[in-house]
mmCIF file of N, CA and C in Angstrom:
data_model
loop_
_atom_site.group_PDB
_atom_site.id
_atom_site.type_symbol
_atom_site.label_atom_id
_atom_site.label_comp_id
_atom_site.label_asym_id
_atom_site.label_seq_id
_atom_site.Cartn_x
_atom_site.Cartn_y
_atom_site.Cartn_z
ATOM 1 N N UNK A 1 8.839 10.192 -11.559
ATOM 2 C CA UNK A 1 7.818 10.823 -10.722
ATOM 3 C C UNK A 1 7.571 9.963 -9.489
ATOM 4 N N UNK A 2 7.221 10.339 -8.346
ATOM 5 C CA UNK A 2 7.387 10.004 -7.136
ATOM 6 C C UNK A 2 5.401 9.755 -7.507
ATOM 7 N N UNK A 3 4.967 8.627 -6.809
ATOM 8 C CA UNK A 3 3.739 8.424 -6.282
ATOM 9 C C UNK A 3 3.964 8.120 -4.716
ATOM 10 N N UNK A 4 2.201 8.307 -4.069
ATOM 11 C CA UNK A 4 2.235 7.784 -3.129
ATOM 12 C C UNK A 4 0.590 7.309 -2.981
ATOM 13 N N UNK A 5 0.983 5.950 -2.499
ATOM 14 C CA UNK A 5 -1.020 5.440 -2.492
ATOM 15 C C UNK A 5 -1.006 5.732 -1.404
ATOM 16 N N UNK A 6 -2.358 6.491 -1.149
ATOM 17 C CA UNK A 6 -2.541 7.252 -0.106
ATOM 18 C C UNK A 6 -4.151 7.442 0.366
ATOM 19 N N UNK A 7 -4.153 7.003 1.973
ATOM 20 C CA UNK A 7 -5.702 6.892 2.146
ATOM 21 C C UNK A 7 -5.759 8.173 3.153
ATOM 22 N N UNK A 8 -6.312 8.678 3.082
ATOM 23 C CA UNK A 8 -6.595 10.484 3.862
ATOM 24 C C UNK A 8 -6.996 10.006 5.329
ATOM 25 N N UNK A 9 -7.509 9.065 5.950
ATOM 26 C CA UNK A 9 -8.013 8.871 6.617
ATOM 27 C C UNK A 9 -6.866 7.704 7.369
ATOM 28 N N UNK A 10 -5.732 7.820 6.733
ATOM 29 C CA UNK A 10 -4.876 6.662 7.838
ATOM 30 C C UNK A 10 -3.658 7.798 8.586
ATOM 31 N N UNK A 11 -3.084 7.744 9.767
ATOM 32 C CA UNK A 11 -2.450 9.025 10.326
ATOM 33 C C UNK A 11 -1.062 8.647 9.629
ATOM 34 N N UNK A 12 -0.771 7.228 9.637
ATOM 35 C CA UNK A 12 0.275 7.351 8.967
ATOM 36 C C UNK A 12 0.693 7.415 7.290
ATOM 37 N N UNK A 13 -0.529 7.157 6.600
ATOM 38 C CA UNK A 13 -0.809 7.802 5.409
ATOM 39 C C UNK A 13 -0.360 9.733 4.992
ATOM 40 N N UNK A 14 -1.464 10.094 6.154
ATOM 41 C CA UNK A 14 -1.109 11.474 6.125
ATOM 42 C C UNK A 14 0.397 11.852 6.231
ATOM 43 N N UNK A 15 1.033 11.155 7.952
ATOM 44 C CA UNK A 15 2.226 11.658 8.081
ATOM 45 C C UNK A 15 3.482 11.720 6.772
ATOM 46 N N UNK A 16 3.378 10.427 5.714
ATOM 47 C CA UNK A 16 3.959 10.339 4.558
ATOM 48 C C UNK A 16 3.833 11.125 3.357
ATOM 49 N N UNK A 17 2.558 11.263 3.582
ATOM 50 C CA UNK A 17 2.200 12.937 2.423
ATOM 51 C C UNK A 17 3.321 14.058 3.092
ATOM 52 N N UNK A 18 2.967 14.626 4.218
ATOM 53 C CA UNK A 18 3.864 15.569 4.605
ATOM 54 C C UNK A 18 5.471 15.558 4.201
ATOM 55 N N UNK A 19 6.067 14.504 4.824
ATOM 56 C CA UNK A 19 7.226 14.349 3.975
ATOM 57 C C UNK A 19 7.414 14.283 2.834
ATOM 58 N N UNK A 20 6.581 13.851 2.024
ATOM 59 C CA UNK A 20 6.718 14.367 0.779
ATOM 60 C C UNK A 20 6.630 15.781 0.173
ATOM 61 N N UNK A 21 5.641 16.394 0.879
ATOM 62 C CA UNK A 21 4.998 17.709 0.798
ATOM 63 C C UNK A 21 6.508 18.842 1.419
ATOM 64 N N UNK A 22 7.271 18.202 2.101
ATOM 65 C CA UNK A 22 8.317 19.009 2.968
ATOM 66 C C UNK A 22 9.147 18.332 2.276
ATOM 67 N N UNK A 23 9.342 17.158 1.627
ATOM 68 C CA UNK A 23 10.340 17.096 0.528
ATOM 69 C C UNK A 23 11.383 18.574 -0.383
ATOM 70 N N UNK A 24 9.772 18.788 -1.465
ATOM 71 C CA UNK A 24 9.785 19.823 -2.154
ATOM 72 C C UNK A 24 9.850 19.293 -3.783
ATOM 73 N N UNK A 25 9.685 18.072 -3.571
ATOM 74 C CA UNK A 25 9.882 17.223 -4.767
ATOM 75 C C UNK A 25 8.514 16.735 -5.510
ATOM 76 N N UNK A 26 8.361 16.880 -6.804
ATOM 77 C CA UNK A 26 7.019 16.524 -7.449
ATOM 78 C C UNK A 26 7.187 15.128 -6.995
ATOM 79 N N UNK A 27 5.293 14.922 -6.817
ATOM 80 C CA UNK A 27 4.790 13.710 -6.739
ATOM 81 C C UNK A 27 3.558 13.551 -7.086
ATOM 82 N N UNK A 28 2.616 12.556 -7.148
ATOM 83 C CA UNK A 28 1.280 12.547 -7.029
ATOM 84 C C UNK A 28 0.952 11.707 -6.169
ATOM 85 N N UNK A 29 -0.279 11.884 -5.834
ATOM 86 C CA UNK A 29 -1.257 11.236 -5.036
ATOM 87 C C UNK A 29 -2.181 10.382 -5.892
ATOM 88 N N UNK A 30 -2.131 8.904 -5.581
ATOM 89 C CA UNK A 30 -3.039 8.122 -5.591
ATOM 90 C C UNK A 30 -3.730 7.680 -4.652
ATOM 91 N N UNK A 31 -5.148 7.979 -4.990
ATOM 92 C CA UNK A 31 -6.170 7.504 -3.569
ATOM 93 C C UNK A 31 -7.011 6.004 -4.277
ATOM 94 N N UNK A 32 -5.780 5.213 -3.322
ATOM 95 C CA UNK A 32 -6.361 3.588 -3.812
ATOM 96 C C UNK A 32 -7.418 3.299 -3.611
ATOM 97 N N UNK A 33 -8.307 3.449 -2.548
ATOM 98 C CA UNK A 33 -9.016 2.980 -2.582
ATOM 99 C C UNK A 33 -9.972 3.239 -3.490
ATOM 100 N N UNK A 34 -10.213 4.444 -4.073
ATOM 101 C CA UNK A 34 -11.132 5.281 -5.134
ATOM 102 C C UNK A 34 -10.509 4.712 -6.304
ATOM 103 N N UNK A 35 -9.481 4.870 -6.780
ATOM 104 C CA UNK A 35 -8.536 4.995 -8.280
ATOM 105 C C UNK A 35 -8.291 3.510 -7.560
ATOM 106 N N UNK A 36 -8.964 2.057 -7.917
ATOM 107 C CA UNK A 36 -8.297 0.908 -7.153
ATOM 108 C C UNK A 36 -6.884 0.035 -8.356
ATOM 109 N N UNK A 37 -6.685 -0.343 -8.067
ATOM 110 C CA UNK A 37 -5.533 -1.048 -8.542
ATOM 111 C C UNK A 37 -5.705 -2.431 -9.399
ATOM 112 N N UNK A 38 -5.354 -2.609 -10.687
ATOM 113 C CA UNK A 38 -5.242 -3.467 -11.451
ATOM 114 C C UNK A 38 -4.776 -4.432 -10.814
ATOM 115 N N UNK A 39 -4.902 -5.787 -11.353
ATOM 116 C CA UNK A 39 -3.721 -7.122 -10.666
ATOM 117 C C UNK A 39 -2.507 -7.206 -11.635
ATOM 118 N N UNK A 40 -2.254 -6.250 -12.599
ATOM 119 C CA UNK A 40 -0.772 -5.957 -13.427
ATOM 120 C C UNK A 40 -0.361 -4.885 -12.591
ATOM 121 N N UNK A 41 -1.126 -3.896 -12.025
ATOM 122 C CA UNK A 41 -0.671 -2.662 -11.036
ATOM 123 C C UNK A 41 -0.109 -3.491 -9.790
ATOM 124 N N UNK A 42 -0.705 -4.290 -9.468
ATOM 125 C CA UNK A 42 -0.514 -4.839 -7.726
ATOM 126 C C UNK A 42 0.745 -5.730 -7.958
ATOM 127 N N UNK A 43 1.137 -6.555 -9.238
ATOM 128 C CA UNK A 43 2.136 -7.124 -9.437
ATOM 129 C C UNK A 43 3.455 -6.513 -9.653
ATOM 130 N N UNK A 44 3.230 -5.421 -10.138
ATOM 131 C CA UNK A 44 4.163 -4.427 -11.065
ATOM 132 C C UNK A 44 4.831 -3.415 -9.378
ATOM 133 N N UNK A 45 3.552 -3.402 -8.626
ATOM 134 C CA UNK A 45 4.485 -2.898 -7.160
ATOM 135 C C UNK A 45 4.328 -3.891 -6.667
ATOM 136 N N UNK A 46 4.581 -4.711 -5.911
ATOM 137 C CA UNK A 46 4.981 -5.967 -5.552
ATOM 138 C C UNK A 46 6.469 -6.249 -5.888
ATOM 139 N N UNK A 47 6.229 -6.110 -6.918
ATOM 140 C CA UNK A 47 7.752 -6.767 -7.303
ATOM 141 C C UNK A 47 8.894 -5.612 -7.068
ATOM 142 N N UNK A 48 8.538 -3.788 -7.213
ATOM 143 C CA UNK A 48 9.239 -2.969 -6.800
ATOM 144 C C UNK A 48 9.512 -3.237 -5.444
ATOM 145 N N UNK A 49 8.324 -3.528 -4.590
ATOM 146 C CA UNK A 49 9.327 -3.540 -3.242
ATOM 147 C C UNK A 49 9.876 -4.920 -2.868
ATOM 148 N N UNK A 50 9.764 -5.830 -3.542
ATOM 149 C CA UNK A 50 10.160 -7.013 -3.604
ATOM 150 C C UNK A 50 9.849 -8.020 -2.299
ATOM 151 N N UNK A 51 8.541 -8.061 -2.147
ATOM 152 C CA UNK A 51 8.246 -8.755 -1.079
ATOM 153 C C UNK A 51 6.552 -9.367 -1.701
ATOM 154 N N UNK A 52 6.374 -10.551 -1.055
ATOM 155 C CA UNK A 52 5.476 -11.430 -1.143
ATOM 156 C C UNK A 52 4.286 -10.729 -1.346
ATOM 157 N N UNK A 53 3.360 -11.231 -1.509
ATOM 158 C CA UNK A 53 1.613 -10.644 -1.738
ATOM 159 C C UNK A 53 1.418 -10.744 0.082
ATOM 160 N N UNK A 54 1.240 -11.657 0.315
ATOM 161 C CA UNK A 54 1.299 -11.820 2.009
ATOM 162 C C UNK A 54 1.415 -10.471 3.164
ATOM 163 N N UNK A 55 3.135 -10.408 2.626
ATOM 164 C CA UNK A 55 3.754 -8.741 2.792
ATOM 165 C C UNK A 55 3.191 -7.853 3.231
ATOM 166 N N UNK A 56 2.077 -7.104 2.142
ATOM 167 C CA UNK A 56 1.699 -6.168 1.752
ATOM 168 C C UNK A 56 0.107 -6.444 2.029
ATOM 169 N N UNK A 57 -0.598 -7.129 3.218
ATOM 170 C CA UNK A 57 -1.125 -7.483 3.579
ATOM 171 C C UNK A 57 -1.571 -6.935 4.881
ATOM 172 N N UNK A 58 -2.731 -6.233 4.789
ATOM 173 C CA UNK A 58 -3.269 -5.829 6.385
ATOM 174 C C UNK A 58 -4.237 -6.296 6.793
ATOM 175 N N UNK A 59 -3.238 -7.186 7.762
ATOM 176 C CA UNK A 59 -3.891 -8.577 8.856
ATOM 177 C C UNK A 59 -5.106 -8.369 10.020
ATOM 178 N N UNK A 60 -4.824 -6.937 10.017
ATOM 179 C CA UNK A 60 -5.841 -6.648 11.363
ATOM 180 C C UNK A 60 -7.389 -6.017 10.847
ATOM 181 N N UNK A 61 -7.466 -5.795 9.352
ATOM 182 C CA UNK A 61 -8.609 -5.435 8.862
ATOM 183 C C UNK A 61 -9.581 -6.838 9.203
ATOM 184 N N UNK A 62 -10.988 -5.873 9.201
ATOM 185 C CA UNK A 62 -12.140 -6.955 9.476
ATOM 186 C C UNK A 62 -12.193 -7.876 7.965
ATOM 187 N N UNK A 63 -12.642 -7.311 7.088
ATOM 188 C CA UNK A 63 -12.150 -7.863 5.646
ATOM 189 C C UNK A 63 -11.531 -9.508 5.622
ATOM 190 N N UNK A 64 -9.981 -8.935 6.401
ATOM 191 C CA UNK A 64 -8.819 -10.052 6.612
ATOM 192 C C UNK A 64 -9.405 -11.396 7.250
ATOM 193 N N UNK A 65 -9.565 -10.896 8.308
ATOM 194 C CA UNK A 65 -10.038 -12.165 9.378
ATOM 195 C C UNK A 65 -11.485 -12.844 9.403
ATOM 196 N N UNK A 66 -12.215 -11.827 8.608
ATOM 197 C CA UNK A 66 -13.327 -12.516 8.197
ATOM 198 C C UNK A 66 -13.807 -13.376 7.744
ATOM 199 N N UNK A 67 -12.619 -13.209 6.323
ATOM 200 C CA UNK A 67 -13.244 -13.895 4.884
ATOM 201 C C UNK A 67 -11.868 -14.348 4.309
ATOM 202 N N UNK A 68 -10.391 -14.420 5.474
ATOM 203 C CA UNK A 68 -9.117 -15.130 5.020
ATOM 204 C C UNK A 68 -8.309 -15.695 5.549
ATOM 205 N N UNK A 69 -8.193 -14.993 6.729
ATOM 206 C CA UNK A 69 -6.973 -15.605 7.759
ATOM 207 C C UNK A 69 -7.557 -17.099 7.873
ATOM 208 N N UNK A 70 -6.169 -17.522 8.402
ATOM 209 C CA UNK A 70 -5.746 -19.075 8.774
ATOM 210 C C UNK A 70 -6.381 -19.901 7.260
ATOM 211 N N UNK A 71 -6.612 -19.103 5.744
ATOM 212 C CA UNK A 71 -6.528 -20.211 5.097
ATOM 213 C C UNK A 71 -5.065 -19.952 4.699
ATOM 214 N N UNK A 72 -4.965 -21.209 3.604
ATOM 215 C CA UNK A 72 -4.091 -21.800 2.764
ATOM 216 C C UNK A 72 -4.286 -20.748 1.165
ATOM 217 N N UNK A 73 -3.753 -19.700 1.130
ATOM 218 C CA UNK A 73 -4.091 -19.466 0.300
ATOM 219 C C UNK A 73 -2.315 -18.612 -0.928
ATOM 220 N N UNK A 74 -2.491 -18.698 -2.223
ATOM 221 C CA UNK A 74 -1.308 -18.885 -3.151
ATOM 222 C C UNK A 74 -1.221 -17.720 -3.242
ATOM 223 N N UNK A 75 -0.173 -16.570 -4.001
ATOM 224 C CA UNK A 75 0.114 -15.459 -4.205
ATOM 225 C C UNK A 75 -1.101 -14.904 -5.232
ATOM 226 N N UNK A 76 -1.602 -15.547 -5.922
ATOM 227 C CA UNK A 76 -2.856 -15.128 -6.638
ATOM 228 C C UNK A 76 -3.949 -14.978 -5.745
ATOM 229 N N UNK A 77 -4.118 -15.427 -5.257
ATOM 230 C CA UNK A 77 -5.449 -15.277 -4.316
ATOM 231 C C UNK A 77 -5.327 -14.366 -3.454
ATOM 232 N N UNK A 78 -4.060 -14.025 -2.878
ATOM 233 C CA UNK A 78 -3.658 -12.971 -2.112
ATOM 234 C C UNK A 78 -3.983 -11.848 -3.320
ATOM 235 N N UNK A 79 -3.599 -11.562 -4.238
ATOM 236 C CA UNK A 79 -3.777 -10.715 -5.225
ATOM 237 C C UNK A 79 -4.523 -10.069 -4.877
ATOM 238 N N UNK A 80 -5.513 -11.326 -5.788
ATOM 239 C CA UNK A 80 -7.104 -11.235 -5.698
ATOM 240 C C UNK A 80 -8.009 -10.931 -4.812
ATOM 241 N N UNK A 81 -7.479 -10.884 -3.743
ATOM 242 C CA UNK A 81 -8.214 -10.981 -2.454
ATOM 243 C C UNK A 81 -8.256 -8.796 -2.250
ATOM 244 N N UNK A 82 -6.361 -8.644 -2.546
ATOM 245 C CA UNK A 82 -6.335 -7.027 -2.332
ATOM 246 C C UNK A 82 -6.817 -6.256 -3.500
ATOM 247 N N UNK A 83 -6.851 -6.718 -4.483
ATOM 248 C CA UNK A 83 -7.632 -5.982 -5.831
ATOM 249 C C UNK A 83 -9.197 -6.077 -5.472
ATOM 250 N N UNK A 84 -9.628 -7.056 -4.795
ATOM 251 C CA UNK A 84 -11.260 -6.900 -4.727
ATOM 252 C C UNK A 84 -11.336 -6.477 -3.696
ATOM 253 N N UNK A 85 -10.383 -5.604 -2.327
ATOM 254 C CA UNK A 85 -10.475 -5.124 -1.530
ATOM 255 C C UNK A 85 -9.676 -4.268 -0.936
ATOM 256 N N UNK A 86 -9.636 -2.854 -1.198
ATOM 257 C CA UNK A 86 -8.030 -2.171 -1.638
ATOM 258 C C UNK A 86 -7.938 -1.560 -0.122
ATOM 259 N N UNK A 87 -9.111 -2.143 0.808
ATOM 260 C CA UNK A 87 -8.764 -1.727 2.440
ATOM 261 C C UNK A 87 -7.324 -2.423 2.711
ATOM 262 N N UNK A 88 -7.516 -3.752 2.305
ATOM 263 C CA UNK A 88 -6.399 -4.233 2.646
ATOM 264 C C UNK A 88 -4.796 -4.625 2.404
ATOM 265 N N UNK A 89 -4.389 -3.253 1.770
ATOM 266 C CA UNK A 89 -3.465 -2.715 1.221
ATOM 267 C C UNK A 89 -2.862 -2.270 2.291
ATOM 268 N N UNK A 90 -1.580 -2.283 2.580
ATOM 269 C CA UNK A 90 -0.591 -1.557 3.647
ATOM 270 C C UNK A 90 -0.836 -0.296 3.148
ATOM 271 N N UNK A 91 -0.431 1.043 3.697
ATOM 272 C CA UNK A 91 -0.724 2.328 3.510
ATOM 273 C C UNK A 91 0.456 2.767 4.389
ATOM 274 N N UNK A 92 1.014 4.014 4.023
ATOM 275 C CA UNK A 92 1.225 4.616 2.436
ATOM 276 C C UNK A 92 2.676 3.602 2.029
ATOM 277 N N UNK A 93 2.402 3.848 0.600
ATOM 278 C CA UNK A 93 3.543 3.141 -0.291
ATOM 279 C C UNK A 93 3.698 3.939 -1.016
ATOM 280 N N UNK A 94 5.205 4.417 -1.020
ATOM 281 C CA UNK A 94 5.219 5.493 -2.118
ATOM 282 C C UNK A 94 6.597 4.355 -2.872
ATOM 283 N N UNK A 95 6.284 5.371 -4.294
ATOM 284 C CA UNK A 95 6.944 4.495 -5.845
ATOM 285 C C UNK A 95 8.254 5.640 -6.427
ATOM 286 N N UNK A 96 9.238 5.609 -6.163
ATOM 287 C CA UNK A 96 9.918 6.697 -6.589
ATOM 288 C C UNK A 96 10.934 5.971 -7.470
ATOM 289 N N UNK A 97 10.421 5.780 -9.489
ATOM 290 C CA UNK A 97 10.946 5.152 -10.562
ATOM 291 C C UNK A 97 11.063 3.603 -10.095
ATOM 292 N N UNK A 98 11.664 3.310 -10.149
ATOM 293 C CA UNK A 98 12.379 1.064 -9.971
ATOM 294 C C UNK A 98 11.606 0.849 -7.976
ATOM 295 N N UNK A 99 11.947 2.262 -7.420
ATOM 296 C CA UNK A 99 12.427 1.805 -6.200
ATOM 297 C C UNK A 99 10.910 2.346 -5.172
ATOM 298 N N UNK A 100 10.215 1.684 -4.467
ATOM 299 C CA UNK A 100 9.289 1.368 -3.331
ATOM 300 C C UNK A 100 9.345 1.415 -2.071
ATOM 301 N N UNK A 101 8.484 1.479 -1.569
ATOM 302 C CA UNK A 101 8.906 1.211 0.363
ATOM 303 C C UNK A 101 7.264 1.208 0.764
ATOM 304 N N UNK A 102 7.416 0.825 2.133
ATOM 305 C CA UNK A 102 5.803 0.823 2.306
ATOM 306 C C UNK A 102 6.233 1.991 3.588
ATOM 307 N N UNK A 103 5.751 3.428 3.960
ATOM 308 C CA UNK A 103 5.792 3.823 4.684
ATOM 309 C C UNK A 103 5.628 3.482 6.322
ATOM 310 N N UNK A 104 6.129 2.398 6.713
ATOM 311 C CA UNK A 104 6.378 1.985 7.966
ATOM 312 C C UNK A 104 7.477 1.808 8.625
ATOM 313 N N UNK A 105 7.895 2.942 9.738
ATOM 314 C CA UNK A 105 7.454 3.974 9.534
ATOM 315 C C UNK A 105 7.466 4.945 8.462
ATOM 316 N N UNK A 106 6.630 6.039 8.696
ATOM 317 C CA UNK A 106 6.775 6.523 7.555
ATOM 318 C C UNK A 106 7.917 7.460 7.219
ATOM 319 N N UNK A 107 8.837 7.487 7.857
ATOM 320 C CA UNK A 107 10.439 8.015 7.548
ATOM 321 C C UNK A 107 11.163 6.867 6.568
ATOM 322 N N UNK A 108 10.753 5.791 6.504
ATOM 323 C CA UNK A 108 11.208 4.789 5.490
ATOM 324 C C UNK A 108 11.069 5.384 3.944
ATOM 325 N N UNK A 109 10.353 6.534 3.557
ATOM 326 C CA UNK A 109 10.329 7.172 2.504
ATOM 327 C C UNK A 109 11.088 7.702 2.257
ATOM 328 N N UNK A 110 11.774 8.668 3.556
ATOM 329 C CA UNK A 110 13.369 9.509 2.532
ATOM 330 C C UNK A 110 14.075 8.450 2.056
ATOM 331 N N UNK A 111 14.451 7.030 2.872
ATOM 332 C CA UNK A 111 15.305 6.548 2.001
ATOM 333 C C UNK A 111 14.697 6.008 0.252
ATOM 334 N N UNK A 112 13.827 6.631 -0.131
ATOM 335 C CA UNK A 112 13.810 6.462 -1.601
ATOM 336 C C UNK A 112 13.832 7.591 -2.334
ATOM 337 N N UNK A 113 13.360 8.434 -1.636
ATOM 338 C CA UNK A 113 13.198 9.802 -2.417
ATOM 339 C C UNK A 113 14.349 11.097 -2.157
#
């Protein structure tokens, strides 16, 4: 089954629903920020798209620069930091079985689905 975490309110969130939606292929919708994410969930995709906690990190949220940038901080704390704050999650990421992508752009999705 195809997921996609998905915030209604990001354009390129939306634009990745559509392709999915013009796919024609089952999927669901997860709305992270509501339905938020375990730190076995955040590890478990992490490791599908195979890139750092860092990665998957949105630098330009107020959140970010508030209360993180320029520290020193370990892949747990990065975790921790997006589980107690699921703004700062890249958007959209869709999960199609083993294989991930973070919709940027969001045409980076056909190549999984």
């Amino acid at each position: 089954m195809i997921t996609i975490y998905h915030n209604n309110r990001c354009r390129k969130s939306r634009e990745g629903l559509g392709i999915l939606e013009r796919s024609g292929k089952p999927f669901e919708i997860r709305k992270y920020l509501e339905d938020t994410l375990s730190e076995s969930e955040l590890k478990n995709l992490l490791s599908k798209l195979g890139i750092k906690p860092i990665d998957l990190v949105r630098k330009n949220e107020t959140i970010w620069k508030e209360s993180f940038k320029n520290k020193d901080l370990t892949d747990a704390q990065v975790i921790k930091a997006m589980v107690d704050n699921p703004k700062l999650i890249e958007r959209p990421v869709v999960i199609n079985g083993n294989k991930a992508t973070i919709g940027r752009p969001p045409e980076k999705i056909l190549e999984i689905i």
